[in-house]
CSV table of C-alpha atoms in Angstrom, one decimal:
chain,number,residue,atom,x,y,z
A,1,MET,CA,24.1,-56.3,-31.9
A,2,VAL,CA,22.7,-56.8,-28.5
A,3,ARG,CA,19.3,-57.4,-28.1
A,4,GLY,CA,17.4,-55.3,-25.9
A,5,LYS,CA,15.5,-57.4,-23.2
A,6,THR,CA,11.4,-58.0,-24.6
A,7,GLN,CA,8.8,-55.9,-21.4
A,8,MET,CA,6.1,-59.0,-20.8
A,9,LYS,CA,2.9,-57.6,-21.8
A,10,ARG,CA,0.3,-57.4,-25.9
A,11,ILE,CA,2.7,-56.8,-28.6
A,12,GLU,CA,-0.8,-54.2,-29.5
A,13,ASN,CA,0.6,-54.4,-33.7
A,14,ASP,CA,-1.7,-57.4,-34.6
A,15,THR,CA,2.0,-58.3,-37.8
A,16,SER,CA,4.1,-57.7,-35.5
A,17,ARG,CA,2.4,-60.3,-33.3
A,18,GLN,CA,1.1,-62.7,-35.2
A,19,VAL,CA,5.1,-62.9,-36.0
A,20,THR,CA,6.5,-63.4,-32.8
A,21,PHE,CA,3.3,-65.5,-32.0
A,22,SER,CA,4.6,-68.1,-34.7
A,23,LYS,CA,8.9,-67.4,-33.6
A,24,ARG,CA,7.1,-69.1,-30.2
A,25,ARG,CA,5.2,-71.8,-30.7
A,26,ASN,CA,7.7,-73.8,-32.6
A,27,GLY,CA,10.4,-72.9,-30.1
A,28,LEU,CA,8.1,-74.2,-27.6
A,29,LEU,CA,7.8,-77.1,-29.8
A,30,LYS,CA,10.2,-77.5,-30.2
A,31,LYS,CA,11.6,-77.6,-27.0
A,32,ALA,CA,9.0,-80.0,-26.4
A,33,PHE,CA,9.9,-82.3,-28.7
A,34,GLU,CA,13.2,-82.5,-27.5
A,35,LEU,CA,12.4,-82.6,-23.5
A,36,SER,CA,11.0,-86.2,-25.4
A,37,VAL,CA,13.6,-87.5,-27.0
A,38,LEU,CA,16.1,-86.5,-23.9
A,39,CYS,CA,15.3,-87.0,-20.9
A,40,ASP,CA,12.3,-89.7,-22.1
A,41,ALA,CA,9.0,-87.7,-20.7
A,42,GLU,CA,6.2,-87.9,-21.4
A,43,VAL,CA,5.4,-84.8,-23.1
A,44,ALA,CA,1.6,-83.3,-24.6
A,45,LEU,CA,1.5,-80.2,-25.1
A,46,ILE,CA,-2.0,-78.2,-26.7
A,47,ILE,CA,-1.2,-74.2,-28.7
A,48,PHE,CA,-4.9,-72.4,-29.5
A,49,SER,CA,-3.1,-69.3,-31.6
A,50,PRO,CA,-5.3,-66.5,-30.8
A,51,ARG,CA,-8.2,-67.3,-34.1
A,52,GLY,CA,-8.8,-70.7,-32.5
A,53,LYS,CA,-6.5,-72.7,-34.7
A,54,LEU,CA,-5.4,-75.5,-32.7
A,55,TYR,CA,-1.6,-76.7,-32.3
A,56,GLU,CA,-0.3,-79.6,-30.8
A,57,PHE,CA,2.5,-82.8,-29.3
A,58,SER,CA,2.4,-85.3,-27.7
A,59,SER,CA,4.8,-87.9,-27.4
A,60,SER,CA,3.0,-90.8,-27.3
A,61,SER,CA,-0.8,-90.7,-27.8
A,62,LEU,CA,-1.9,-87.3,-26.5
A,63,SER,CA,-5.6,-88.3,-25.7
A,64,LYS,CA,-4.1,-90.7,-23.1
A,65,THR,CA,-1.8,-88.2,-21.4
A,66,ILE,CA,-4.8,-85.9,-21.3
A,67,GLU,CA,-6.7,-89.3,-19.3
A,68,LYS,CA,-3.1,-89.8,-17.3
A,69,TYR,CA,-3.2,-85.9,-15.9
A,70,GLN,CA,-6.9,-86.1,-15.3
A,71,LYS,CA,-7.5,-89.7,-13.2
A,72,ARG,CA,-4.1,-87.7,-11.8
A,73,ALA,CA,-5.5,-84.4,-10.3
A,74,LYS,CA,-7.9,-86.3,-9.6
A,75,ASP,CA,-6.3,-87.9,-7.3
A,76,MET,CA,-4.3,-86.1,-5.9
A,77,GLY,CA,-7.4,-83.3,-4.7
A,78,SER,CA,-8.5,-86.1,-2.8
A,79,LYS,CA,-5.3,-86.7,-1.3
A,80,THR,CA,-5.9,-82.7,-0.5
A,81,ALA,CA,-9.3,-82.9,0.7
A,82,GLU,CA,-8.2,-85.3,3.1
A,83,ILE,CA,-5.5,-82.3,4.7
A,84,PRO,CA,-8.1,-80.2,5.9
A,85,MET,CA,-10.7,-82.8,7.7
A,86,GLN,CA,-8.8,-85.1,9.1
A,87,LEU,CA,-6.7,-81.5,10.5
A,88,SER,CA,-10.6,-80.5,11.3
A,89,LYS,CA,-11.2,-83.7,13.6
A,90,GLY,CA,-8.2,-83.5,15.3
A,91,ASN,CA,-9.2,-79.4,16.2
A,92,THR,CA,-13.1,-81.0,16.7
A,93,LEU,CA,-11.2,-83.8,19.8
A,94,ASP,CA,-9.1,-81.0,21.6
A,95,MET,CA,-11.9,-78.4,21.2
A,96,GLU,CA,-13.9,-81.7,23.1
A,97,LYS,CA,-10.9,-81.6,25.4
A,98,LYS,CA,-11.3,-78.1,26.6
A,99,ILE,CA,-14.9,-77.6,26.2
A,100,GLU,CA,-14.0,-80.5,28.9
A,101,HIS,CA,-11.3,-79.4,31.0
A,102,PHE,CA,-13.3,-76.2,31.6
A,103,GLU,CA,-16.7,-76.7,32.3
A,104,VAL,CA,-14.6,-79.8,35.5
A,105,CYS,CA,-13.4,-76.5,36.7
A,106,ARG,CA,-16.3,-74.4,36.9
A,107,ARG,CA,-17.5,-77.3,39.0
A,108,ARG,CA,-14.5,-77.4,41.4
A,109,LEU,CA,-14.8,-73.4,42.1
A,110,LEU,CA,-18.3,-73.7,42.5
A,111,GLY,CA,-17.8,-76.8,45.4
A,112,GLU,CA,-19.0,-79.8,42.7
A,113,GLY,CA,-17.7,-82.7,41.6
A,114,LEU,CA,-14.8,-82.7,44.7
A,115,ASP,CA,-15.4,-86.4,46.2
A,116,SER,CA,-13.1,-87.6,42.6
A,117,CYS,CA,-10.7,-84.9,43.3
A,118,SER,CA,-7.4,-85.8,44.7
A,119,ILE,CA,-5.5,-83.5,47.7
A,120,GLU,CA,-3.6,-81.8,44.6
A,121,GLU,CA,-6.4,-81.7,43.0
A,122,LEU,CA,-8.9,-79.7,45.4
A,123,GLN,CA,-5.2,-77.5,47.1
A,124,GLN,CA,-4.8,-76.1,43.1
A,125,THR,CA,-9.0,-75.7,43.3
A,126,GLU,CA,-8.5,-73.4,46.5
A,127,ASN,CA,-5.4,-71.6,45.5
A,128,GLN,CA,-7.8,-70.1,42.6
A,129,LEU,CA,-9.7,-69.3,44.7
A,130,GLU,CA,-7.9,-67.1,47.0
A,131,ARG,CA,-6.4,-65.7,43.4
A,132,SER,CA,-9.6,-64.9,42.4
A,133,LEU,CA,-10.6,-63.2,45.9
A,134,THR,CA,-7.8,-61.9,45.9
A,135,LYS,CA,-8.6,-59.8,42.4
A,136,ILE,CA,-12.4,-59.8,43.2
A,137,ARG,CA,-11.2,-58.1,46.5
A,138,ALA,CA,-9.2,-55.6,44.8
A,139,ARG,CA,-11.2,-54.0,42.7
A,140,LYS,CA,-14.3,-53.7,44.8
A,141,ASN,CA,-12.6,-51.7,47.6
A,142,HIS,CA,-11.5,-50.0,44.1
A,143,LEU,CA,-14.7,-49.0,43.3
A,144,ILE,CA,-15.9,-47.9,46.9
A,145,LYS,CA,-13.2,-44.9,46.7
A,146,GLU,CA,-14.5,-44.2,43.6
A,147,GLN,CA,-17.4,-43.2,44.8
A,148,ILE,CA,-16.9,-41.9,48.2
A,149,GLU,CA,-14.6,-39.1,46.1
A,150,ARG,CA,-17.4,-38.5,43.9
A,151,LEU,CA,-20.3,-38.3,46.7
A,152,LYS,CA,-17.7,-35.6,48.4
A,153,ALA,CA,-16.8,-33.9,45.3
A,154,GLU,CA,-20.6,-34.2,44.5
A,155,GLU,CA,-20.9,-32.8,48.7
A,156,ARG,CA,-18.7,-29.9,47.4
A,157,LYS,CA,-20.4,-28.2,44.4
A,158,LEU,CA,-23.9,-28.4,46.9
A,159,LEU,CA,-22.0,-26.6,48.7
A,160,GLU,CA,-20.2,-23.7,47.5
A,161,GLU,CA,-23.9,-23.8,45.1
A,162,LYS,CA,-25.4,-23.1,48.3
A,163,ARG,CA,-23.1,-20.7,49.3
A,164,LYS,CA,-23.0,-19.1,46.2
A,165,LEU,CA,-27.4,-18.7,46.5
A,166,LEU,CA,-26.9,-17.4,50.3
A,167,GLU,CA,-24.9,-13.8,48.7
A,168,GLU,CA,-27.2,-14.2,46.7
A,169,ILE,CA,-30.9,-13.0,48.8
A,170,GLU,CA,-27.7,-11.1,50.9
A,171,CYS,CA,-27.0,-8.9,48.2
A,172,GLY,CA,-31.0,-8.8,47.0
A,173,ARG,CA,-32.6,-7.4,50.1
A,174,GLY,CA,-28.8,-4.8,50.6
A,175,LEU,CA,-27.8,-6.4,53.7
A,176,THR,CA,-24.0,-7.7,54.2
A,177,PRO,CA,-23.0,-10.5,56.5
A,178,ALA,CA,-21.6,-7.7,59.1
A,179,SER,CA,-25.4,-6.1,59.3
A,180,ARG,CA,-27.5,-8.0,59.1
A,181,GLU,CA,-27.6,-7.1,63.4
A,182,PRO,CA,-27.9,-3.7,64.9
A,183,PRO,CA,-25.3,-2.9,66.6
A,184,ARG,CA,-25.9,-3.9,69.9
A,185,GLU,CA,-25.2,0.7,71.3
A,186,GLU,CA,-27.5,1.7,69.4
A,187,ILE,CA,-29.9,-0.5,70.7
A,188,ARG,CA,-29.2,0.5,73.8
A,189,ARG,CA,-29.6,3.6,73.5
A,190,GLU,CA,-32.9,3.6,71.6
A,191,THR,CA,-33.0,1.8,74.7
A,192,MET,CA,-32.7,4.5,76.6
A,193,ASP,CA,-34.4,7.8,74.6
A,194,VAL,CA,-38.3,6.5,75.8
A,195,GLU,CA,-40.1,9.2,77.3
A,196,THR,CA,-42.3,8.2,79.4
A,197,GLU,CA,-45.5,10.5,81.5
A,198,LEU,CA,-47.5,9.8,84.2
A,199,PHE,CA,-51.0,11.3,84.2
A,200,ILE,CA,-52.9,11.8,87.9
A,201,GLY,CA,-56.1,12.3,87.9
A,202,PRO,CA,-59.6,10.5,85.6
A,203,PRO,CA,-59.2,10.1,81.5
A,204,LYS,CA,-59.1,13.5,79.7
A,205,ARG,CA,-62.4,13.3,77.1
């Protein structure tokens, strides 16, 4: 009969858990013994049961094997700690070199420390300045263009508001743009209809 695959989770039944522990413990101790004999390996095995009972196996002295393990682990920890320190020192040196290089470039762009520069270095600095000026001018022209467009838009807005305001004033007076001035014919007619009288003699009292 083929046995099913054992699920790797805690066995809830106390009896089944104890039986499984005993079987697996004995099998593990047997495997440790076989490994030490067949391969001439130094093997130490420590097991604590769920109730705290100790089971151990050692191909030699358990205390010496543990001491050997602790010493080796300490040495490995020291070597492991040295690697990050070396990497950190290397990164620090690289960062210092980069900072120094950037500082030299900055001074050259400001026109300082040029006495020790070669022709090639001066040419590189000049080319870099020209590229920077090109970018600066392009950005400046872009901002000026945006500002001009913004001012034109504000001007159009103000003119439109002025036009609407004038229309509201004319509507409030009951006038239209065509009726602001009286026709010239009416002015001429009023002028011709004026009557004048001439009196001779002393004024009436």
